[in-house]
Amino acid sequence: MKTKDTLRCLSVAVMISLCATIGLAAESAVVAPVVEVPPVGPKPLVQMAILLDTSGSMSGLIDQARTELWSIVNEFILAERNGRRPEIQVALYVYGNSGLSSEAGWIRQIVPFTTDLDKVSEELFALKTNGGQEYCGWVIREATEKLVWSGSPDDLKVIFIAGNEPFTQGPIGYQQVCKAAISKGILVNTIHCGGEQEGIDGKWKDGAVLADGRYLNINHNQQIVHVPAPQDQEIAKLGVVLNETYVPFGAEGLVAQERQAAQDNNAATASPQANLQRALTKSSMYYTNSRWDLVDAVKAKQVDLSRIKKEQLPENMQEMNAEQRTAYVATKAGERAEIQAKIQKLNEQRNQFIAEELKNRQQQGETLGSAVKQAVREQAARKNYTFKSAEQPKDIVEGTPQGQ
């Protein structure tokens, strides 16, 4: 199997799909201020299911997925419909791994639809590869039938599946499942890791056409170049300082807070780009943790500080009365907003710096990230989404052209 190629492909595709921007375009994404938008009709919803081939030696693909999660989410910071920014939900499946059950088609749901991006990141960093059979039709059916998809025709519902073996493998035909997906309003985007014609011959394009999606193929040899900027270190530092404004509560609180710190470390270890993009995500409205953080929970009106049980609070708040609790949480909320504003200001300066840097750099075509980004924008436009204009440079890539 072309496992190594597929892995790179997939991760790029997946994280990208989901995601969506790979390379400098992602790095210079403009982070919108954290401002509450007045409600205008139902809140828009974007649901993205990422299906990754983890057969054989696909570690390169998974690494790209880990690195690009945050830049993909940041792409939607520019999106809105009817004056409202969407909620982003991400689900993750793996397939083609012989360590999984053959009776289940070597497929496993890793994360159902969630807004908990730290959980998605945690699971990506825990993935392991192993040889197996890649049943595209089967995993698409699983995602279509087992995930809780929105019933609204106005919401954007997309699947991104990445791999390199023929799309026809397995006992479940892709034709029927792709048609079933689009009948529910779910678009299927296919990402083939290899040559364009090879993917067409392997029916990857046919699967996308049947489900009104996009067929993409990428050059796994291309490397994304991180352009360092003077603001990078301070942005990354503030991203970690933000953690001090979180107030864990309930049974999940401390565990989730530890996960937050662990994913900061994973992003920092993965690459400078991942570290930067995670900090930018944390300064945006898409990083919300109302299930375990009192600041977000109070803002979402999910917790009444005058009624919450004492044992549900962190130790330093257990002896506070309702008024003191309210003042404490409000103080943390103010500190968070101030740090987020600093990150956004630094990012504006960073964008200007990078724009100047790129004027003298060679631009070399598309990457999987930029291709996925284009697909997502086109599909979102069908649902009446608009993206704020942002001057973004083209991706800078290094590597051998496809087919060489």
Short mmCIF file of C-alpha atoms in Angstrom, two decimals:
data_model
loop_
_atom_site.label_atom_id
_atom_site.label_comp_id
_atom_site.label_asym_id
_atom_site.label_seq_id
_atom_site.Cartn_x
_atom_site.Cartn_y
_atom_site.Cartn_z
CA MET A 1 0.00 0.00 0.00
CA LYS A 2 1.10 3.50 -0.56
CA THR A 3 0.58 4.00 3.11
CA LYS A 4 3.17 6.64 3.62
CA ASP A 5 1.78 8.74 0.82
CA THR A 6 -1.75 8.23 2.02
CA LEU A 7 -0.93 9.25 5.53
CA ARG A 8 0.46 12.57 4.48
CA CYS A 9 -2.45 13.06 2.21
CA LEU A 10 -5.01 12.22 4.67
CA SER A 11 -3.72 14.37 7.43
CA VAL A 12 -3.40 17.26 5.18
CA ALA A 13 -6.78 16.61 3.85
CA VAL A 14 -8.44 15.89 7.01
CA MET A 15 -7.10 18.54 9.18
CA ILE A 16 -7.32 20.71 6.32
CA SER A 17 -10.73 19.84 5.51
CA LEU A 18 -12.01 20.17 8.60
CA CYS A 19 -10.99 21.41 7.91
CA ALA A 20 -9.01 24.04 6.18
CA THR A 21 -6.09 26.03 5.56
CA ILE A 22 -2.60 24.72 5.15
CA GLY A 23 0.46 26.84 4.99
CA LEU A 24 0.98 30.52 5.23
CA ALA A 25 -2.55 31.34 4.26
CA ALA A 26 -3.56 29.71 7.50
CA GLU A 27 -0.78 31.37 9.39
CA SER A 28 -1.91 34.82 8.39
CA ALA A 29 -5.59 34.18 9.05
CA VAL A 30 -7.24 37.15 10.67
CA VAL A 31 -8.73 36.36 14.07
CA ALA A 32 -11.97 38.19 14.62
CA PRO A 33 -12.48 40.01 17.92
CA VAL A 34 -14.33 38.06 20.59
CA VAL A 35 -17.52 40.07 20.43
CA GLU A 36 -20.99 38.73 21.06
CA VAL A 37 -23.10 39.03 17.91
CA PRO A 38 -26.76 39.94 18.39
CA PRO A 39 -28.99 36.96 17.49
CA VAL A 40 -30.56 37.13 14.03
CA GLY A 41 -32.49 33.91 13.53
CA PRO A 42 -31.18 30.41 14.38
CA LYS A 43 -27.45 30.09 14.98
CA PRO A 44 -25.73 28.61 11.90
CA LEU A 45 -24.07 25.22 12.26
CA VAL A 46 -21.11 23.66 10.43
CA GLN A 47 -20.60 19.92 10.90
CA MET A 48 -17.41 18.30 9.59
CA ALA A 49 -16.63 14.61 9.80
CA ILE A 50 -13.02 13.67 9.08
CA LEU A 51 -12.33 10.11 8.00
CA LEU A 52 -8.62 9.21 8.14
CA ASP A 53 -6.86 6.21 6.70
CA THR A 54 -4.49 4.97 9.41
CA SER A 55 -3.21 1.88 7.62
CA GLY A 56 0.47 1.04 7.52
CA SER A 57 3.04 3.82 7.85
CA MET A 58 0.70 6.80 7.53
CA SER A 59 2.30 8.72 10.39
CA GLY A 60 3.10 11.65 8.08
CA LEU A 61 -0.56 12.13 7.26
CA ILE A 62 -1.58 11.98 10.90
CA ASP A 63 1.13 14.48 11.82
CA GLN A 64 -0.28 16.93 9.32
CA ALA A 65 -3.76 16.44 10.73
CA ARG A 66 -2.46 17.18 14.21
CA THR A 67 -0.68 20.29 13.01
CA GLU A 68 -3.51 21.69 10.89
CA LEU A 69 -6.48 21.29 13.25
CA TRP A 70 -6.19 24.81 14.61
CA SER A 71 -5.65 26.56 11.27
CA ILE A 72 -8.70 24.77 9.86
CA VAL A 73 -10.87 26.05 12.68
CA ASN A 74 -9.40 29.53 12.28
CA GLU A 75 -10.60 29.60 8.67
CA PHE A 76 -14.18 29.81 9.94
CA ILE A 77 -13.39 32.84 12.07
CA LEU A 78 -13.97 34.79 8.85
CA ALA A 79 -17.34 33.14 8.15
CA GLU A 80 -20.85 34.28 8.99
CA ARG A 81 -24.42 33.85 7.81
CA ASN A 82 -27.10 36.46 8.34
CA GLY A 83 -24.72 38.37 10.57
CA ARG A 84 -23.98 35.40 12.84
CA ARG A 85 -20.89 33.26 13.12
CA PRO A 86 -21.48 29.51 13.00
CA GLU A 87 -20.95 26.86 15.64
CA ILE A 88 -18.28 24.41 14.47
CA GLN A 89 -18.64 20.72 15.29
CA VAL A 90 -15.95 18.18 14.36
CA ALA A 91 -16.12 14.37 14.32
CA LEU A 92 -13.26 11.96 13.71
CA TYR A 93 -13.17 8.41 12.32
CA VAL A 94 -10.24 6.16 11.45
CA TYR A 95 -10.30 3.28 9.00
CA GLY A 96 -7.93 0.78 7.37
CA ASN A 97 -6.17 -0.14 10.62
CA SER A 98 -5.65 -3.87 11.23
CA GLY A 99 -5.58 -3.20 14.96
CA LEU A 100 -9.33 -2.64 14.76
CA SER A 101 -12.10 -5.23 14.45
CA SER A 102 -12.43 -6.92 11.06
CA GLU A 103 -16.13 -7.46 11.80
CA ALA A 104 -16.51 -3.70 12.06
CA GLY A 105 -14.67 -3.17 8.79
CA TRP A 106 -11.44 -2.00 10.49
CA ILE A 107 -13.29 1.21 11.35
CA ARG A 108 -13.67 3.13 14.62
CA GLN A 109 -15.39 6.33 15.62
CA ILE A 110 -12.83 8.29 17.61
CA VAL A 111 -14.88 11.38 18.46
CA PRO A 112 -18.56 12.06 17.70
CA PHE A 113 -19.58 15.60 16.76
CA THR A 114 -18.15 17.95 19.37
CA THR A 115 -17.10 21.55 19.92
CA ASP A 116 -14.40 20.34 22.35
CA LEU A 117 -11.36 20.99 20.17
CA ASP A 118 -8.93 19.95 22.91
CA LYS A 119 -10.54 16.50 22.90
CA VAL A 120 -10.17 16.23 19.12
CA SER A 121 -6.52 17.25 19.38
CA GLU A 122 -5.90 14.78 22.21
CA GLU A 123 -7.29 11.91 20.14
CA LEU A 124 -5.28 12.87 17.06
CA PHE A 125 -2.07 12.75 19.07
CA ALA A 126 -3.05 9.32 20.40
CA LEU A 127 -3.57 7.74 16.94
CA LYS A 128 -1.35 4.85 15.86
CA THR A 129 -0.97 3.34 12.40
CA ASN A 130 -1.18 -0.30 11.37
CA GLY A 131 -1.70 -2.19 8.11
CA GLY A 132 -5.24 -3.06 7.12
CA GLN A 133 -7.98 -2.96 4.51
CA GLU A 134 -9.30 0.47 3.52
CA TYR A 135 -13.07 0.28 3.09
CA CYS A 136 -14.12 3.77 2.01
CA GLY A 137 -17.76 2.89 1.39
CA TRP A 138 -18.10 1.30 4.81
CA VAL A 139 -16.62 4.21 6.78
CA ILE A 140 -18.72 6.74 4.87
CA ARG A 141 -21.82 4.71 5.72
CA GLU A 142 -20.82 4.62 9.38
CA ALA A 143 -20.33 8.38 9.50
CA THR A 144 -23.58 9.04 7.65
CA GLU A 145 -25.71 6.74 9.81
CA LYS A 146 -24.08 6.86 13.25
CA LEU A 147 -23.31 10.56 13.68
CA VAL A 148 -26.05 12.93 14.84
CA TRP A 149 -26.39 15.21 11.84
CA SER A 150 -28.45 18.38 11.84
CA GLY A 151 -31.86 18.07 10.26
CA SER A 152 -31.82 21.64 8.98
CA PRO A 153 -31.24 22.07 5.23
CA ASP A 154 -29.58 25.43 6.00
CA ASP A 155 -26.68 23.92 7.95
CA LEU A 156 -23.40 22.94 6.26
CA LYS A 157 -22.77 19.19 6.62
CA VAL A 158 -19.58 17.79 5.08
CA ILE A 159 -17.49 14.64 5.11
CA PHE A 160 -13.79 14.65 4.22
CA ILE A 161 -12.28 11.25 3.54
CA ALA A 162 -8.58 10.82 2.75
CA GLY A 163 -6.63 7.81 1.53
CA ASN A 164 -4.65 6.33 -1.36
CA GLU A 165 -6.06 2.89 -2.13
CA PRO A 166 -8.92 2.39 -4.64
CA PHE A 167 -12.22 3.84 -3.46
CA THR A 168 -13.87 0.59 -4.49
CA GLN A 169 -12.35 -1.63 -1.79
CA GLY A 170 -14.62 -3.49 0.60
CA PRO A 171 -18.02 -5.19 0.60
CA ILE A 172 -20.07 -1.95 0.74
CA GLY A 173 -20.27 -0.07 -2.52
CA TYR A 174 -19.42 3.60 -2.46
CA GLN A 175 -22.15 4.41 -4.98
CA GLN A 176 -25.02 3.62 -2.63
CA VAL A 177 -23.53 5.24 0.47
CA CYS A 178 -22.53 8.45 -1.33
CA LYS A 179 -26.04 8.77 -2.74
CA ALA A 180 -27.47 8.11 0.72
CA ALA A 181 -25.25 10.83 2.19
CA ILE A 182 -26.30 13.53 -0.25
CA SER A 183 -29.95 12.53 0.19
CA LYS A 184 -29.50 13.75 3.79
CA GLY A 185 -27.76 16.93 2.65
CA ILE A 186 -24.28 15.63 3.53
CA LEU A 187 -21.56 16.50 1.01
CA VAL A 188 -18.73 13.99 0.57
CA ASN A 189 -15.32 15.43 -0.32
CA THR A 190 -12.67 12.91 -1.34
CA ILE A 191 -8.94 13.47 -0.96
CA HIS A 192 -6.67 11.12 -2.84
CA CYS A 193 -3.04 10.96 -1.84
CA GLY A 194 -1.35 10.53 -5.17
CA GLY A 195 -1.68 11.47 -8.82
CA GLU A 196 -4.89 13.03 -10.09
CA GLN A 197 -5.51 10.43 -12.81
CA GLU A 198 -4.71 7.61 -10.42
CA GLY A 199 -7.38 8.89 -8.07
CA ILE A 200 -9.84 9.21 -10.92
CA ASP A 201 -9.13 5.64 -12.02
CA GLY A 202 -9.57 4.52 -8.40
CA LYS A 203 -13.05 6.14 -8.36
CA TRP A 204 -12.22 8.82 -5.77
CA LYS A 205 -13.60 11.49 -8.07
CA ASP A 206 -16.70 9.45 -8.82
CA GLY A 207 -17.50 9.23 -5.10
CA ALA A 208 -17.28 13.00 -4.71
CA VAL A 209 -19.43 13.64 -7.79
CA LEU A 210 -22.18 11.32 -6.51
CA ALA A 211 -22.37 13.25 -3.23
CA ASP A 212 -22.07 16.76 -4.66
CA GLY A 213 -18.60 17.13 -3.13
CA ARG A 214 -15.13 18.01 -4.35
CA TYR A 215 -12.42 15.61 -5.54
CA LEU A 216 -8.99 16.70 -4.36
CA ASN A 217 -5.53 15.25 -4.76
CA ILE A 218 -2.33 16.45 -3.19
CA ASN A 219 1.41 16.16 -3.54
CA HIS A 220 2.53 14.63 -0.27
CA ASN A 221 6.12 15.76 -0.89
CA GLN A 222 5.26 19.42 -0.58
CA GLN A 223 6.28 20.96 2.71
CA ILE A 224 4.60 23.95 4.30
CA VAL A 225 7.02 26.70 5.20
CA HIS A 226 6.55 28.53 8.48
CA VAL A 227 7.48 32.20 8.14
CA PRO A 228 8.60 33.42 11.56
CA ALA A 229 7.46 36.84 12.67
CA PRO A 230 8.49 39.03 15.64
CA GLN A 231 5.04 38.55 17.19
CA ASP A 232 5.10 34.73 17.23
CA GLN A 233 6.69 34.22 20.62
CA GLU A 234 4.42 36.67 22.42
CA ILE A 235 1.27 35.24 20.79
CA ALA A 236 2.24 31.71 21.83
CA LYS A 237 3.07 32.89 25.35
CA LEU A 238 -0.27 34.66 25.76
CA GLY A 239 -2.04 31.55 24.49
CA VAL A 240 -0.67 29.67 27.49
CA VAL A 241 -1.36 32.55 29.90
CA LEU A 242 -5.02 32.34 28.86
CA ASN A 243 -5.22 29.06 30.78
CA GLU A 244 -4.95 31.00 34.05
CA THR A 245 -8.37 32.55 33.35
CA TYR A 246 -10.15 29.19 33.27
CA VAL A 247 -12.14 28.12 36.35
CA PRO A 248 -12.75 24.36 36.35
CA PHE A 249 -15.91 23.00 37.96
CA GLY A 250 -17.75 19.72 38.23
CA ALA A 251 -16.49 16.18 37.84
CA GLU A 252 -14.84 16.89 34.49
CA GLY A 253 -13.23 20.20 35.40
CA LEU A 254 -9.74 19.24 36.53
CA VAL A 255 -9.35 16.51 33.89
CA ALA A 256 -10.35 18.93 31.13
CA GLN A 257 -8.00 21.60 32.46
CA GLU A 258 -5.14 19.10 32.34
CA ARG A 259 -6.14 18.20 28.78
CA GLN A 260 -5.99 21.89 27.85
CA ALA A 261 -2.40 22.16 29.08
CA ALA A 262 -1.46 18.89 27.38
CA GLN A 263 -2.75 20.11 24.02
CA ASP A 264 -0.78 23.34 24.42
CA ASN A 265 2.30 21.15 24.82
CA ASN A 266 1.35 18.93 21.87
CA ALA A 267 0.91 21.94 19.59
CA ALA A 268 4.22 23.45 20.72
CA THR A 269 5.98 20.16 20.05
CA ALA A 270 4.30 19.58 16.68
CA SER A 271 5.48 22.76 14.97
CA PRO A 272 5.73 26.56 15.38
CA GLN A 273 2.72 26.92 13.06
CA ALA A 274 0.53 24.59 15.13
CA ASN A 275 1.52 26.41 18.31
CA LEU A 276 0.68 29.78 16.81
CA GLN A 277 -2.60 28.65 15.29
CA ARG A 278 -3.75 27.09 18.56
CA ALA A 279 -3.14 30.38 20.39
CA LEU A 280 -5.17 32.22 17.74
CA THR A 281 -8.01 29.71 18.08
CA LYS A 282 -8.01 30.18 21.86
CA SER A 283 -8.45 33.91 21.35
CA SER A 284 -11.58 33.34 19.25
CA MET A 285 -15.21 32.46 19.91
CA TYR A 286 -14.65 28.94 18.59
CA TYR A 287 -12.67 27.90 21.64
CA THR A 288 -15.41 27.40 24.21
CA ASN A 289 -15.44 25.10 27.21
CA SER A 290 -18.76 25.63 28.94
CA ARG A 291 -18.89 22.00 30.08
CA TRP A 292 -16.05 22.50 32.52
CA ASP A 293 -15.11 26.20 32.72
CA LEU A 294 -17.27 28.51 34.86
CA VAL A 295 -16.47 31.60 32.78
CA ASP A 296 -17.82 30.03 29.59
CA ALA A 297 -20.65 28.26 31.44
CA VAL A 298 -21.90 31.48 33.03
CA LYS A 299 -21.64 33.33 29.74
CA ALA A 300 -23.70 30.58 28.07
CA LYS A 301 -26.20 30.75 30.98
CA GLN A 302 -25.64 27.09 31.75
CA VAL A 303 -24.69 27.65 35.40
CA ASP A 304 -26.31 29.73 38.15
CA LEU A 305 -23.55 30.72 40.58
CA SER A 306 -26.07 31.24 43.38
CA ARG A 307 -27.33 27.66 43.08
CA ILE A 308 -24.35 25.55 42.08
CA LYS A 309 -23.37 23.03 44.77
CA LYS A 310 -20.32 23.91 46.85
CA GLU A 311 -18.58 20.61 46.05
CA GLN A 312 -18.84 21.35 42.34
CA LEU A 313 -16.66 24.45 42.71
CA PRO A 314 -12.86 24.62 42.75
CA GLU A 315 -11.39 24.63 46.24
CA ASN A 316 -10.62 28.36 46.28
CA MET A 317 -14.29 29.21 45.60
CA GLN A 318 -16.01 26.83 47.99
CA GLU A 319 -16.22 29.29 50.88
CA MET A 320 -17.39 32.20 48.71
CA ASN A 321 -20.94 33.47 48.84
CA ALA A 322 -22.95 34.04 45.66
CA GLU A 323 -21.84 37.66 45.34
CA GLN A 324 -18.18 36.78 45.75
CA ARG A 325 -18.49 33.94 43.24
CA THR A 326 -20.01 36.29 40.69
CA ALA A 327 -17.27 38.88 41.20
CA TYR A 328 -14.51 36.25 40.92
CA VAL A 329 -15.84 34.78 37.68
CA ALA A 330 -16.39 38.28 36.24
CA THR A 331 -12.78 39.16 37.03
CA LYS A 332 -11.51 36.05 35.23
CA ALA A 333 -13.75 36.86 32.26
CA GLY A 334 -12.29 40.36 32.08
CA GLU A 335 -8.73 39.06 32.24
CA ARG A 336 -9.47 36.59 29.44
CA ALA A 337 -11.01 39.24 27.19
CA GLU A 338 -7.98 41.47 27.73
CA ILE A 339 -5.51 38.70 26.81
CA GLN A 340 -7.56 37.68 23.77
CA ALA A 341 -7.60 41.28 22.56
CA LYS A 342 -3.79 41.43 22.90
CA ILE A 343 -3.42 38.26 20.83
CA GLN A 344 -5.69 39.65 18.13
CA LYS A 345 -3.78 42.93 18.02
CA LEU A 346 -0.47 41.09 17.74
CA ASN A 347 -1.91 38.94 14.97
CA GLU A 348 -2.88 42.03 12.98
CA GLN A 349 0.73 43.22 13.23
CA ARG A 350 1.94 39.75 12.30
CA ASN A 351 -0.22 39.68 9.17
CA GLN A 352 1.32 42.95 8.01
CA PHE A 353 4.84 41.64 8.62
CA ILE A 354 4.20 38.39 6.73
CA ALA A 355 2.61 40.20 3.80
CA GLU A 356 5.86 42.15 3.36
CA GLU A 357 7.99 39.02 3.76
CA LEU A 358 6.06 37.13 1.11
CA LYS A 359 6.60 39.78 -1.52
CA ASN A 360 10.10 38.43 -2.00
CA ARG A 361 9.29 34.73 -1.72
CA GLN A 362 8.53 32.24 -4.43
CA GLN A 363 4.94 31.00 -4.61
CA GLN A 364 4.49 27.42 -5.75
CA GLY A 365 0.92 26.32 -6.39
CA GLU A 366 -1.65 24.72 -4.15
CA THR A 367 -1.35 22.43 -1.19
CA LEU A 368 -4.03 20.18 0.22
CA GLY A 369 -4.83 22.88 2.74
CA SER A 370 -5.51 25.56 0.20
CA ALA A 371 -7.51 23.13 -1.96
CA VAL A 372 -9.68 22.07 0.97
CA LYS A 373 -10.11 25.66 2.03
CA GLN A 374 -11.40 26.52 -1.42
CA ALA A 375 -13.82 23.56 -1.35
CA VAL A 376 -15.20 24.50 2.05
CA ARG A 377 -15.69 28.12 1.04
CA GLU A 378 -17.50 27.14 -2.13
CA GLN A 379 -19.78 24.76 -0.27
CA ALA A 380 -20.43 27.25 2.52
CA ALA A 381 -21.41 29.84 -0.08
CA ARG A 382 -24.22 27.54 -1.20
CA LYS A 383 -25.59 27.84 2.33
CA ASN A 384 -25.41 31.64 2.14
CA TYR A 385 -22.23 32.00 4.20
CA THR A 386 -20.01 34.96 3.55
CA PHE A 387 -16.36 35.35 4.52
CA LYS A 388 -14.95 38.66 5.65
CA SER A 389 -12.37 39.91 3.23
CA ALA A 390 -8.85 39.30 4.49
CA GLU A 391 -5.72 39.90 2.50
CA GLN A 392 -4.00 36.55 2.67
CA PRO A 393 -0.86 35.49 0.81
CA LYS A 394 -0.81 32.29 -1.20
CA ASP A 395 0.62 29.17 0.38
CA ILE A 396 4.38 28.69 0.24
CA VAL A 397 5.40 25.11 -0.28
CA GLU A 398 8.57 23.18 -0.82
CA GLY A 399 9.08 19.77 -2.38
CA THR A 400 9.02 17.66 -5.46
CA PRO A 401 6.21 18.26 -7.97
CA GLN A 402 3.59 15.49 -8.14
CA GLY A 403 4.67 12.55 -10.23
CA GLN A 404 8.41 13.12 -9.98
#
